[in-house]
Coordinates of C-alpha atoms and ligand atoms in Angstrom, one line a residue:
M28 CA 81.3 -64.6 4.4
N29 CA 81.3 -66.5 1.2
L30 CA 84.3 -67.2 -1.1
G31 CA 83.3 -64.5 -3.6
V32 CA 83.2 -61.7 -1.1
L33 CA 86.5 -62.9 0.4
K34 CA 88.0 -62.9 -3.1
D35 CA 86.7 -59.4 -3.7
R36 CA 88.1 -58.1 -0.5
I37 CA 91.5 -59.7 -1.1
F38 CA 91.7 -58.3 -4.6
G39 CA 90.2 -55.0 -3.4
T40 CA 92.9 -54.9 -0.6
A41 CA 95.9 -55.6 -2.9
P42 CA 96.2 -52.1 -4.5
T43 CA 96.0 -50.4 -1.1
V44 CA 98.6 -52.6 0.4
A45 CA 100.8 -52.0 -2.6
L46 CA 100.3 -48.3 -2.3
I47 CA 101.2 -48.2 1.4
V48 CA 104.2 -50.4 0.9
C49 CA 105.4 -48.3 -1.9
A50 CA 104.9 -45.1 0.1
V51 CA 106.8 -46.5 3.2
M52 CA 109.7 -47.8 1.0
A53 CA 109.9 -44.4 -0.8
T54 CA 109.8 -42.5 2.6
D55 CA 112.5 -44.8 4.0
Y56 CA 114.7 -44.2 0.9
L57 CA 114.1 -40.5 0.9
V58 CA 114.8 -40.1 4.6
N59 CA 117.9 -42.3 4.9
I60 CA 119.5 -41.9 1.5
V61 CA 118.5 -38.5 0.2
L62 CA 118.0 -36.4 3.3
L63 CA 120.2 -37.9 6.1
N64 CA 122.6 -39.8 3.8
T65 CA 122.8 -42.7 6.3
P66 CA 122.9 -45.8 4.1
N67 CA 123.4 -48.0 7.1
A68 CA 120.0 -47.1 8.5
Y69 CA 118.4 -47.9 5.1
T70 CA 117.0 -51.4 5.5
P71 CA 114.6 -51.9 2.6
V72 CA 113.8 -55.6 3.4
S73 CA 112.8 -54.9 7.0
T74 CA 110.9 -51.8 6.0
L75 CA 109.1 -53.9 3.3
L76 CA 108.2 -56.6 5.8
I77 CA 107.1 -54.1 8.4
A78 CA 105.1 -52.2 5.8
L79 CA 103.5 -55.4 4.6
V80 CA 102.6 -56.5 8.2
V81 CA 101.0 -53.1 9.0
A82 CA 99.5 -52.4 5.6
A83 CA 97.8 -55.7 5.0
P84 CA 95.4 -55.7 7.9
L85 CA 94.9 -52.0 7.7
S86 CA 94.1 -52.2 4.0
Y87 CA 91.8 -55.2 4.6
W88 CA 89.9 -53.3 7.3
L89 CA 89.7 -50.1 5.1
T90 CA 88.5 -52.1 2.1
S91 CA 85.9 -54.0 4.0
Q92 CA 84.7 -50.7 5.5
R93 CA 84.5 -49.2 2.0
Q94 CA 82.7 -52.1 0.6
R95 CA 80.2 -52.1 3.5
L96 CA 79.6 -48.4 2.9
E97 CA 79.2 -49.0 -0.8
R98 CA 76.6 -51.7 0.0
L99 CA 74.8 -49.4 2.3
R100 CA 74.8 -46.7 -0.3
D101 CA 73.4 -49.2 -2.9
D102 CA 70.7 -50.4 -0.5
L103 CA 69.8 -46.8 0.2
S104 CA 69.6 -45.8 -3.4
A105 CA 67.5 -48.9 -4.2
S106 CA 65.1 -48.1 -1.4
L107 CA 65.0 -44.5 -2.6
D108 CA 64.2 -45.7 -6.1
A109 CA 61.4 -48.0 -4.8
K110 CA 60.0 -45.1 -2.8
Q111 CA 60.2 -42.9 -5.9
E112 CA 58.4 -45.5 -7.9
A113 CA 55.7 -45.9 -5.2
I114 CA 55.2 -42.2 -5.2
E115 CA 54.9 -42.1 -9.0
E116 CA 52.5 -45.1 -9.0
A117 CA 50.4 -43.4 -6.3
D118 CA 50.4 -40.2 -8.4
R119 CA 49.3 -42.1 -11.5
R120 CA 46.5 -43.8 -9.6
R121 CA 45.3 -40.6 -8.1
G122 CA 45.4 -39.0 -11.6
E123 CA 43.3 -41.9 -12.9
A124 CA 40.9 -41.7 -10.1
E125 CA 40.5 -37.9 -10.6
E126 CA 40.0 -38.5 -14.3
A127 CA 37.4 -41.2 -13.6
E128 CA 35.6 -38.9 -11.1
R129 CA 35.7 -36.0 -13.6
L130 CA 34.2 -38.2 -16.3
Y131 CA 31.6 -39.6 -13.9
R132 CA 30.6 -36.1 -12.8
L133 CA 30.6 -34.9 -16.4
L134 CA 28.4 -37.9 -17.2
S135 CA 26.0 -37.6 -14.2
D136 CA 25.8 -33.8 -14.6
N137 CA 25.0 -34.1 -18.3
L138 CA 22.9 -37.2 -18.3
T139 CA 19.4 -36.7 -19.6
D140 CA 18.5 -39.9 -17.7
H141 CA 18.3 -39.7 -13.9
V142 CA 20.4 -42.1 -11.8
A143 CA 19.5 -42.7 -8.1
L144 CA 20.8 -45.0 -5.4
W145 CA 18.5 -45.9 -2.5
S146 CA 19.6 -47.5 0.8
P147 CA 17.9 -50.7 2.0
K148 CA 16.1 -48.5 4.5
G149 CA 14.5 -46.5 1.7
E150 CA 16.6 -43.4 2.0
R151 CA 18.1 -41.6 -1.0
V152 CA 21.8 -42.1 -1.1
Y153 CA 22.5 -40.5 -4.4
S154 CA 20.7 -38.6 -7.1
S155 CA 22.3 -37.3 -10.3
P156 CA 21.8 -33.6 -11.0
S157 CA 19.8 -34.4 -14.1
I158 CA 16.8 -34.6 -11.8
Q159 CA 16.5 -30.8 -12.1
R160 CA 16.1 -31.0 -15.9
I161 CA 13.5 -33.7 -15.6
T162 CA 11.4 -32.6 -12.6
G163 CA 12.3 -28.9 -12.1
Y164 CA 13.3 -29.6 -8.5
T165 CA 16.9 -28.7 -7.6
L166 CA 19.0 -31.6 -6.3
D167 CA 18.7 -30.4 -2.7
E168 CA 14.9 -29.9 -3.0
F169 CA 14.6 -33.3 -4.5
M170 CA 16.7 -35.0 -1.9
A171 CA 14.3 -33.6 0.8
L172 CA 11.1 -34.8 -0.9
P173 CA 9.4 -38.0 0.3
P174 CA 9.6 -40.8 -2.3
Q175 CA 5.9 -40.8 -3.2
A176 CA 5.7 -37.0 -3.6
M177 CA 5.6 -36.9 -7.4
V178 CA 3.6 -40.0 -8.3
S179 CA 0.0 -41.2 -7.8
E180 CA -0.7 -43.6 -4.9
A181 CA -1.6 -46.4 -7.3
D182 CA 1.7 -46.0 -9.3
F183 CA 3.7 -45.8 -6.1
A184 CA 2.1 -49.0 -4.8
R185 CA 2.7 -50.7 -8.2
V186 CA 6.4 -49.7 -8.2
Q187 CA 6.9 -50.8 -4.6
K188 CA 5.5 -54.2 -5.5
L189 CA 7.9 -54.4 -8.4
I190 CA 10.9 -53.5 -6.1
R191 CA 9.9 -56.1 -3.6
G192 CA 10.1 -58.7 -6.3
L193 CA 13.7 -57.9 -7.2
T194 CA 16.7 -60.2 -6.4
P195 CA 20.2 -58.9 -5.7
G196 CA 22.2 -58.9 -8.9
G197 CA 19.1 -60.2 -10.8
P198 CA 17.5 -58.7 -13.9
P199 CA 16.1 -55.2 -13.7
A200 CA 12.4 -54.5 -13.6
T201 CA 10.9 -51.5 -15.5
A202 CA 7.8 -49.4 -15.0
D203 CA 6.1 -46.5 -16.8
Y204 CA 4.3 -44.0 -14.7
E205 CA 3.1 -40.4 -14.6
C206 CA 5.1 -37.9 -12.6
T207 CA 4.1 -34.4 -11.5
R208 CA 6.9 -31.8 -12.0
K209 CA 7.6 -28.9 -9.7
D210 CA 5.5 -26.6 -12.0
G211 CA 2.5 -28.9 -11.8
T212 CA 2.8 -30.3 -15.3
L213 CA 2.5 -34.1 -15.8
I214 CA 5.3 -36.0 -17.5
W215 CA 5.8 -39.7 -18.2
L216 CA 8.8 -41.5 -16.8
E217 CA 10.2 -44.9 -17.5
S218 CA 12.3 -46.3 -14.7
A219 CA 14.5 -49.4 -14.5
Y220 CA 15.0 -50.8 -11.0
S221 CA 17.8 -53.3 -10.0
L222 CA 19.3 -54.4 -6.7
L223 CA 23.1 -54.3 -6.7
G224 CA 24.6 -57.7 -6.4
D225 CA 27.5 -56.6 -4.0
G226 CA 25.5 -57.5 -0.8
S227 CA 25.0 -53.8 0.0
G228 CA 21.2 -54.0 -0.6
I229 CA 21.4 -50.8 -2.6
L230 CA 18.7 -50.1 -5.1
L231 CA 19.8 -48.6 -8.4
V232 CA 17.1 -46.6 -10.3
T233 CA 17.6 -45.1 -13.7
S234 CA 14.7 -43.0 -15.0
R235 CA 14.1 -41.2 -18.3
D236 CA 11.5 -38.8 -19.6
I237 CA 9.3 -40.7 -22.1
T238 CA 6.6 -38.1 -22.4
E239 CA 7.3 -37.5 -26.1
R240 CA 7.2 -41.3 -26.8
K241 CA 4.0 -41.6 -24.8
Q242 CA 2.5 -38.7 -26.7
L243 CA 3.5 -40.4 -30.0
E244 CA 2.0 -43.7 -28.8
L245 CA -1.2 -41.8 -27.9
D246 CA -1.2 -40.1 -31.3
I247 CA -0.7 -43.4 -33.1
A248 CA -3.5 -45.0 -31.1
K249 CA -5.7 -42.1 -31.9
A250 CA -4.7 -42.2 -35.6
L251 CA -5.4 -46.0 -35.6
E252 CA -8.8 -45.4 -34.0
L253 CA -9.5 -42.8 -36.6
A254 CA -8.3 -45.0 -39.4
E255 CA -10.4 -47.9 -38.0
T256 CA -13.5 -45.6 -37.8
A257 CA -12.8 -44.5 -41.3
S258 CA -12.4 -48.0 -42.5
A259 CA -15.6 -49.1 -40.7
A260 CA -17.3 -46.1 -42.3
K261 CA -15.9 -47.2 -45.7
S262 CA -17.1 -50.7 -45.2
D263 CA -20.6 -49.5 -44.1
F264 CA -20.7 -47.2 -47.1
L265 CA -19.7 -50.1 -49.4
A266 CA -22.2 -52.4 -47.9
N267 CA -24.9 -49.8 -48.3
M268 CA -23.8 -48.9 -51.8
T269 CA -23.8 -52.5 -52.9
H270 CA -27.2 -53.0 -51.2
E271 CA -28.6 -50.0 -53.1
L272 CA -27.0 -51.3 -56.4
R273 CA -28.2 -54.8 -55.9
T274 CA -31.8 -53.8 -55.4
P275 CA -32.4 -52.2 -58.9
L276 CA -30.2 -54.9 -60.4
T277 CA -32.6 -57.5 -59.0
A278 CA -35.4 -55.9 -61.1
I279 CA -33.2 -55.5 -64.2
I280 CA -31.7 -59.0 -64.2
G281 CA -34.9 -60.6 -63.0
F282 CA -37.2 -59.1 -65.6
A283 CA -34.6 -59.6 -68.3
E284 CA -34.4 -63.2 -67.3
V285 CA -38.2 -63.5 -67.4
L286 CA -38.3 -61.8 -70.8
R287 CA -35.5 -64.1 -72.2
R288 CA -37.5 -67.1 -71.2
S289 CA -40.7 -65.9 -72.7
R290 CA -41.6 -67.3 -76.1
G291 CA -43.2 -64.3 -77.8
L292 CA -40.0 -62.2 -78.4
S293 CA -38.8 -61.3 -81.9
Q294 CA -35.2 -62.3 -82.7
T295 CA -34.0 -58.7 -82.3
A296 CA -35.8 -58.2 -79.0
A297 CA -34.4 -61.5 -77.7
R298 CA -30.9 -60.3 -78.7
Q299 CA -31.4 -57.0 -77.0
V300 CA -32.7 -58.7 -73.9
G301 CA -29.5 -60.8 -74.0
H302 CA -27.5 -57.6 -74.1
I303 CA -29.4 -56.3 -71.1
L304 CA -28.7 -59.5 -69.2
D305 CA -25.0 -59.6 -70.2
A306 CA -24.5 -55.9 -69.2
S307 CA -26.3 -56.2 -65.9
N308 CA -24.5 -59.4 -65.0
T309 CA -21.2 -57.6 -65.7
L310 CA -22.4 -54.8 -63.5
L311 CA -23.3 -57.3 -60.8
S312 CA -19.8 -58.9 -60.9
V313 CA -18.3 -55.4 -60.5
V314 CA -20.5 -54.8 -57.5
N315 CA -19.5 -58.2 -56.1
D316 CA -15.8 -57.5 -56.8
V317 CA -15.9 -54.2 -55.0
L318 CA -17.6 -55.7 -52.0
D319 CA -15.2 -58.6 -51.9
F320 CA -12.2 -56.5 -52.3
S321 CA -13.2 -54.1 -49.5
R322 CA -13.8 -57.1 -47.2
L323 CA -10.4 -58.6 -48.1
E324 CA -8.7 -55.2 -47.6
A325 CA -10.2 -55.0 -44.2
G326 CA -9.0 -58.5 -43.4
G327 CA -12.6 -59.6 -43.0
L328 CA -12.4 -62.6 -45.2
E329 CA -13.2 -65.7 -43.2
L330 CA -12.3 -69.0 -44.9
D331 CA -14.8 -71.8 -44.6
P332 CA -12.9 -75.0 -45.3
A333 CA -15.0 -78.0 -46.2
P334 CA -14.4 -81.2 -48.2
F335 CA -14.5 -80.4 -51.9
D336 CA -13.7 -82.1 -55.2
P337 CA -11.0 -80.2 -57.2
A338 CA -11.9 -82.0 -60.4
A339 CA -15.6 -81.0 -60.1
M340 CA -14.5 -77.4 -59.4
A341 CA -12.5 -77.3 -62.6
S342 CA -15.4 -78.6 -64.8
S343 CA -18.0 -76.4 -63.2
C344 CA -15.8 -73.3 -63.6
A345 CA -15.1 -74.2 -67.2
A346 CA -18.9 -74.8 -67.8
L347 CA -19.6 -71.3 -66.5
V348 CA -17.5 -69.6 -69.1
E349 CA -18.1 -72.1 -71.9
E350 CA -20.9 -70.2 -73.5
R351 CA -18.8 -67.0 -73.8
A352 CA -15.8 -69.0 -75.0
V353 CA -17.8 -70.8 -77.7
A354 CA -19.4 -67.6 -78.8
K355 CA -15.8 -66.3 -79.5
G356 CA -14.8 -69.6 -81.3
L357 CA -12.5 -70.7 -78.4
V358 CA -12.0 -74.3 -77.3
I359 CA -11.9 -75.0 -73.5
K360 CA -10.1 -78.1 -72.3
V361 CA -10.1 -79.3 -68.8
K362 CA -7.1 -81.5 -67.8
A363 CA -7.4 -82.8 -64.3
S364 CA -4.7 -85.4 -63.4
K365 CA -6.0 -88.8 -62.7
G366 CA -7.1 -89.6 -59.1
L367 CA -7.4 -86.1 -57.8
R368 CA -8.4 -86.5 -54.2
P369 CA -11.0 -84.3 -52.3
M370 CA -9.4 -81.7 -50.0
N371 CA -10.5 -79.7 -47.1
L372 CA -10.3 -76.2 -48.4
D373 CA -12.7 -73.3 -49.0
G374 CA -13.8 -74.6 -52.4
P375 CA -16.1 -71.7 -53.4
R376 CA -13.2 -69.2 -52.8
L377 CA -10.8 -71.3 -54.8
S378 CA -13.5 -71.6 -57.6
Q379 CA -13.6 -67.8 -57.5
V380 CA -9.9 -67.6 -58.3
L381 CA -10.1 -70.2 -61.0
L382 CA -13.2 -68.6 -62.5
N383 CA -11.4 -65.2 -62.5
F384 CA -8.4 -66.8 -64.4
L385 CA -10.9 -68.4 -66.8
S386 CA -13.0 -65.2 -67.4
N387 CA -9.8 -63.2 -68.1
A388 CA -8.5 -66.0 -70.4
V389 CA -11.8 -65.8 -72.4
K390 CA -11.7 -62.0 -72.3
F391 CA -8.1 -61.6 -73.5
T392 CA -8.0 -64.4 -76.1
A393 CA -9.3 -64.0 -79.7
H394 CA -8.3 -67.3 -81.2
G395 CA -7.1 -70.7 -80.1
S396 CA -7.8 -72.5 -76.9
I397 CA -7.9 -72.2 -73.1
T398 CA -6.7 -75.1 -70.9
V399 CA -7.6 -75.6 -67.3
A400 CA -5.0 -77.9 -65.6
L401 CA -5.3 -79.3 -62.1
S402 CA -2.7 -81.4 -60.4
Q403 CA -2.1 -82.6 -56.9
K404 CA 1.0 -83.6 -55.0
V405 CA 0.0 -85.8 -52.0
E406 CA 2.2 -85.3 -49.0
G407 CA 1.1 -87.7 -46.2
D408 CA -2.5 -86.8 -45.3
A409 CA -2.2 -83.4 -47.0
A410 CA -1.7 -82.3 -50.6
L411 CA -0.4 -79.4 -52.7
L412 CA -3.1 -78.5 -55.3
R413 CA -2.0 -76.6 -58.4
G414 CA -4.5 -75.0 -60.7
A415 CA -3.4 -73.3 -63.9
V416 CA -5.3 -71.6 -66.8
T417 CA -3.3 -71.3 -70.0
D418 CA -4.6 -69.2 -72.9
T419 CA -3.4 -68.3 -76.4
G420 CA -4.4 -64.7 -76.0
I421 CA -2.7 -61.3 -76.1
G422 CA -0.2 -62.1 -73.3
I423 CA 1.3 -59.5 -71.0
A424 CA 4.4 -57.3 -71.5
P425 CA 7.3 -58.2 -69.1
E426 CA 7.2 -54.7 -67.5
H427 CA 3.6 -55.3 -66.4
L428 CA 4.0 -58.7 -65.0
D429 CA 5.4 -57.6 -61.6
N430 CA 2.3 -55.6 -60.5
I431 CA -0.4 -57.4 -62.4
F432 CA -1.8 -58.8 -59.0
D433 CA -1.9 -55.3 -57.4
R434 CA -5.3 -53.7 -57.0
F435 CA -6.7 -51.6 -59.8
S436 CA -3.8 -52.8 -61.9
Q437 CA -4.4 -53.3 -65.6
A438 CA -1.6 -54.2 -68.0
D439 CA -1.8 -50.9 -69.8
A440 CA -4.3 -48.1 -70.7
A441 CA -4.8 -49.5 -74.2
V442 CA -5.8 -52.9 -72.9
S443 CA -8.2 -51.4 -70.3
R444 CA -9.8 -49.2 -73.0
R445 CA -10.2 -52.1 -75.3
F446 CA -11.4 -54.7 -72.8
G447 CA -12.8 -52.7 -69.8
G448 CA -12.6 -54.2 -66.3
T449 CA -11.9 -52.9 -62.9
G450 CA -8.4 -54.4 -62.3
L451 CA -9.7 -56.0 -59.1
G452 CA -10.1 -59.6 -60.1
L453 CA -6.5 -60.6 -59.8
A454 CA -6.0 -58.6 -56.6
I455 CA -8.9 -60.4 -55.1
S456 CA -7.5 -63.8 -56.3
R457 CA -4.1 -63.0 -54.8
R458 CA -5.6 -62.1 -51.5
I459 CA -7.7 -65.3 -51.4
V460 CA -4.7 -67.5 -52.2
E461 CA -2.5 -65.6 -49.7
R462 CA -5.2 -66.0 -47.1
M463 CA -4.9 -69.8 -47.8
E464 CA -1.1 -69.4 -47.3
G465 CA -0.7 -70.4 -50.9
Q466 CA 1.1 -68.9 -53.9
I467 CA -0.2 -67.3 -57.1
G468 CA 1.7 -66.3 -60.2
V469 CA 1.7 -65.8 -64.0
D470 CA 4.0 -66.8 -66.9
S471 CA 3.3 -64.9 -70.0
V472 CA 4.7 -64.0 -73.4
E473 CA 3.3 -60.9 -75.1
G474 CA 1.4 -61.8 -78.2
R475 CA 1.6 -65.6 -77.4
G476 CA -0.5 -66.2 -74.3
S477 CA -0.4 -66.5 -70.5
T478 CA -0.6 -69.1 -67.8
F479 CA -2.1 -67.9 -64.5
W480 CA -1.6 -70.4 -61.7
F481 CA -2.1 -70.9 -58.0
E482 CA -0.8 -73.5 -55.5
V483 CA -2.4 -74.2 -52.1
R484 CA -1.8 -76.7 -49.5
G485 CA -4.6 -78.4 -47.6
P486 CA -5.6 -81.6 -45.8
L487 CA -7.0 -84.5 -47.8
A488 CA -10.6 -85.2 -47.1
E489 CA -13.5 -87.5 -47.7
L490 CA -16.5 -86.2 -49.6
A491 CA -19.8 -86.6 -47.7
A492 CA -22.2 -89.0 -49.5
P493 CA -24.3 -87.1 -52.0
E494 CA -27.7 -86.0 -50.6
E495 CA -30.2 -88.7 -51.3
E496 CA -32.8 -86.7 -53.0
A497 CA -31.9 -83.8 -55.2
A498 CA -33.8 -80.6 -54.5
P499 CA -37.3 -81.2 -55.8
L500 CA -38.4 -79.1 -58.6
L501 CA -41.7 -77.4 -58.6
D502 CA -44.1 -79.4 -60.7
G503 CA -46.4 -76.5 -61.6
E504 CA -49.4 -78.4 -60.1
G505 CA -49.9 -75.6 -57.6
G506 CA -50.7 -76.0 -54.0
V507 CA -47.8 -73.9 -52.6
R508 CA -49.0 -70.9 -50.6
L509 CA -46.2 -68.4 -50.3
L510 CA -46.0 -65.1 -48.4
L511 CA -43.7 -62.5 -49.9
V512 CA -42.7 -59.7 -47.5
E513 CA -41.0 -57.1 -49.6
D514 CA -41.3 -53.3 -49.7
N515 CA -40.2 -52.8 -53.3
A516 CA -43.2 -53.0 -55.6
V517 CA -41.0 -53.9 -58.7
N518 CA -39.5 -56.8 -56.8
R519 CA -42.9 -58.0 -55.6
E520 CA -44.0 -58.1 -59.2
L521 CA -40.8 -59.8 -60.3
I522 CA -41.1 -62.6 -57.8
K523 CA -44.8 -63.2 -58.6
T524 CA -44.0 -63.2 -62.3
M525 CA -41.2 -65.8 -61.7
L526 CA -43.2 -68.1 -59.4
E527 CA -46.8 -68.0 -60.5
P528 CA -46.1 -70.0 -63.7
F529 CA -44.9 -72.8 -61.4
G530 CA -48.2 -72.9 -59.5
V531 CA -47.1 -70.9 -56.5
D532 CA -49.8 -68.8 -54.9
V533 CA -48.0 -65.6 -53.9
E534 CA -49.5 -63.3 -51.3
T535 CA -47.6 -60.1 -50.6
A536 CA -47.0 -57.8 -47.6
N537 CA -45.3 -54.4 -48.0
D538 CA -43.4 -54.4 -44.7
G539 CA -42.7 -56.4 -41.6
V540 CA -45.8 -55.3 -39.7
A541 CA -48.0 -56.4 -42.6
G542 CA -46.0 -59.6 -42.9
V543 CA -46.6 -60.5 -39.2
E544 CA -50.3 -59.6 -39.6
A545 CA -50.6 -61.9 -42.7
M546 CA -49.0 -64.7 -40.8
R547 CA -51.5 -64.2 -37.9
Q548 CA -54.4 -64.4 -40.3
G549 CA -53.5 -67.1 -42.7
H550 CA -51.5 -70.3 -43.3
F551 CA -48.5 -70.4 -45.6
D552 CA -46.1 -73.1 -46.7
L553 CA -43.2 -70.6 -46.9
V554 CA -42.2 -67.0 -46.3
L555 CA -39.8 -65.0 -48.5
M556 CA -38.7 -62.2 -46.2
D557 CA -36.8 -59.0 -47.3
V558 CA -34.6 -57.6 -44.6
Q559 CA -34.3 -53.8 -45.0
M560 CA -37.9 -52.5 -45.0
P561 CA -39.6 -49.4 -43.6
V562 CA -41.9 -49.6 -40.5
M563 CA -40.6 -53.0 -39.4
D564 CA -37.5 -54.8 -40.8
G565 CA -37.4 -58.5 -41.7
L566 CA -35.3 -59.5 -38.7
T567 CA -37.8 -58.1 -36.2
A568 CA -40.7 -59.5 -38.2
T569 CA -39.1 -62.9 -38.2
R570 CA -38.6 -62.8 -34.4
E571 CA -42.2 -61.7 -33.9
I572 CA -43.5 -64.5 -36.2
R573 CA -41.3 -67.1 -34.3
A574 CA -42.6 -65.8 -30.9
M575 CA -46.2 -66.0 -32.2
E576 CA -45.6 -69.5 -33.6
G577 CA -44.0 -70.7 -30.4
A578 CA -47.3 -70.2 -28.7
R579 CA -49.0 -72.2 -31.4
G580 CA -46.4 -74.9 -31.6
A581 CA -45.9 -74.8 -35.4
A582 CA -43.2 -73.1 -37.5
T583 CA -43.3 -72.0 -41.2
P584 CA -40.0 -71.9 -43.1
I585 CA -38.8 -68.3 -43.6
V586 CA -36.2 -67.6 -46.2
A587 CA -34.4 -64.3 -46.3
M588 CA -34.4 -62.7 -49.7
T589 CA -32.1 -59.7 -49.4
A590 CA -29.3 -57.7 -51.0
N591 CA -27.5 -58.0 -47.6
V592 CA -25.1 -60.7 -48.6
L593 CA -22.2 -60.3 -46.2
P594 CA -21.5 -63.4 -44.0
E595 CA -22.3 -61.6 -40.8
Q596 CA -25.6 -60.3 -42.3
I597 CA -26.5 -63.9 -43.3
A598 CA -25.7 -65.0 -39.8
N599 CA -28.0 -62.3 -38.4
C600 CA -30.8 -63.7 -40.5
L601 CA -30.3 -67.2 -39.2
A602 CA -30.0 -65.9 -35.6
A603 CA -33.3 -64.1 -36.0
G604 CA -35.0 -67.4 -36.8
M605 CA -34.8 -67.6 -40.5
D606 CA -34.0 -70.9 -42.2
D607 CA -32.2 -70.0 -45.4
H608 CA -30.9 -67.0 -47.4
L609 CA -31.3 -66.0 -51.0
G610 CA -29.1 -63.2 -52.2
K611 CA -30.4 -60.4 -54.5
P612 CA -30.2 -60.2 -57.5
I613 CA -32.3 -63.3 -57.5
N614 CA -31.1 -66.2 -59.6
P615 CA -34.4 -67.7 -61.0
T616 CA -33.1 -71.3 -60.8
K617 CA -32.0 -70.8 -57.2
L618 CA -35.3 -69.2 -56.3
L619 CA -37.3 -72.1 -57.7
E620 CA -35.1 -74.7 -56.0
T621 CA -35.4 -72.8 -52.7
V622 CA -39.1 -72.6 -52.9
A623 CA -39.4 -76.2 -53.9
R624 CA -37.1 -77.3 -51.0
W625 CA -38.7 -75.3 -48.2
S626 CA -42.4 -75.5 -49.3
G627 CA -42.4 -79.2 -49.0
R628 CA -41.1 -79.3 -45.4
T629 CA -42.1 -77.9 -42.1
H630 CA -39.5 -75.9 -40.2
T631 CA -38.3 -77.7 -37.1
A632 CA -37.4 -75.0 -34.5
Ligands
LIG718 P1 -9.8 -56.8 -65.0 O1 -9.7 -58.0 -65.8 O2 -11.1 -56.5 -64.4 O3 -9.1 -55.6 -65.6 P2 -8.0 -58.3 -63.3 O4 -7.4 -58.0 -62.0 O5 -8.7 -59.6 -63.5 O6 -8.9 -57.1 -63.7 O7 -6.8 -58.3 -64.4 C1 -5.9 -57.2 -64.4 C2 -5.2 -57.0 -65.7 O8 -4.4 -58.2 -65.9 C3 -6.1 -57.0 -66.9 O9 -6.6 -55.7 -67.1 C4 -5.2 -57.4 -68.0 O10 -4.4 -56.3 -68.4 C5 -4.2 -58.4 -67.3 N1 -4.7 -59.8 -67.6 C6 -5.3 -60.6 -66.7 N2 -5.5 -61.8 -67.3 C7 -4.9 -61.8 -68.5 C8 -4.8 -62.7 -69.5 N3 -5.3 -64.0 -69.4 N4 -4.2 -62.4 -70.7 C9 -3.7 -61.1 -70.8 N5 -3.8 -60.2 -69.8 C10 -4.4 -60.5 -68.7

């Protein structure tokens, strides 16, 4: 027993001892003095001592018993409290478990997705009731079905393979497959499979109905196919249209060119022929723009990078618009920074952009000057090329600047009425520059002028050494025998008119069959072959001629002369065995150069 407990007991005993002693003393007094009146028998000191001797141990024992009982009571009540707390905790946990189960049931009963658990032996352990909504089978019916009942053999095998590749606790694998519902209809399901990572080997599968999404995907694919067919039809239509437009333009431009060069025209007639040429060239550039734009829209523009000289590009583009500029009293300045280095870019396409800027500058400027500026920022073995055309023309109002590079966009109706145009040139330019991953833009002040610019990056390059001999020109001495295979009578006459003054002896054939026959009969230095012809087209005729020549061991140069000018059409000509391509409408200078170049040589097959 420790000192504290002893002290408690002693202090706890004292009141009892005092009470007993007081009671004994009082009793002694009452009995001896008050009741019996025997003062001699009244011995308070002895009574006190006896009382103390008896009361002390008695009280001590009583107190210790009381304290023990109190302790027992305290222990009992503490254990009762603990029990109560345990009961309350158990109740709380049961309540939580019931709530969790209720929520889980709510969830699994109302899930649109289906949740299933499979034992490692491939038996269904659990399936959420949503299966009925998805497949039409009740939960009991579904649990009794074999696993492969609703899917095709191939899909079942695919999914099994997927499951075999799973690792416990690893990432889930997903699969889409068709599933046959109880009523026989087909739906698409998407399932995610994962192996639980708790060592139980249980497979968790969550599946959802994706029929609507699949239908949407199918609809989109169908719509895309339709759009592609429509776009292909549009491209075919445009290719045909441009072919049909180019054919008469060949005659118009060709004969106008012949007339312009003839000496016997009066001044008025010469001016009128000039108008015919200008108008038909404008029409030709519209045809070219429409064809170009449709190809760019269809993403069919293939760039053909080759070493080119930016400074030469600037001067040749400026030269092309110079005549028109001078006629309007405009000055054209070319400012190419010193030491511009050749680059590996699609030069002709970049020239098209610069030429479009320049043509617009001439068109929209009445007085002043037009400046073409080219600069280059060399970055290692590449460079950033900037081309800009600045004019002092009508400028563009700020509200039109944002969409000036959009297709069919013209600054405003008044401008388009006054100046004409298709609104395609800048849209084509933008697409070409974007295709080169460059930038295009304009700065303009209305009434003061505009600067159209582009920036493109490309590798620096070395220019190939210039060809040793320039294309020979026809000397007019004669001696060139040329076979022209062309179904259009006007074109036959045009080519003859253009070539005969230069001593070219032109024999004609009206279609491919006649062309092959002429080649069988005679010897020619060169063949100009149209492509689209009745009876036999130019490609077939070329193949037949090449087969015939193969047997003889000689080959005559064949040059396509056609309104089919798309790159794939040119490639077809070369693949059929032709050596070169001349696009219609025929440019007289190019025609003469081509005839001179090929008539002097023998084709090497
Ligand atoms: P088009 O010239 O055939 O109309 P573009 O696409 O080349 O087509 O030009 C679109 C429009 O941009 C023009 O109609 C004109 O309103 C405006 N524009 C282009 N270049 C200039 C310029 N240098 N000055 C003023 N306006 C211009």
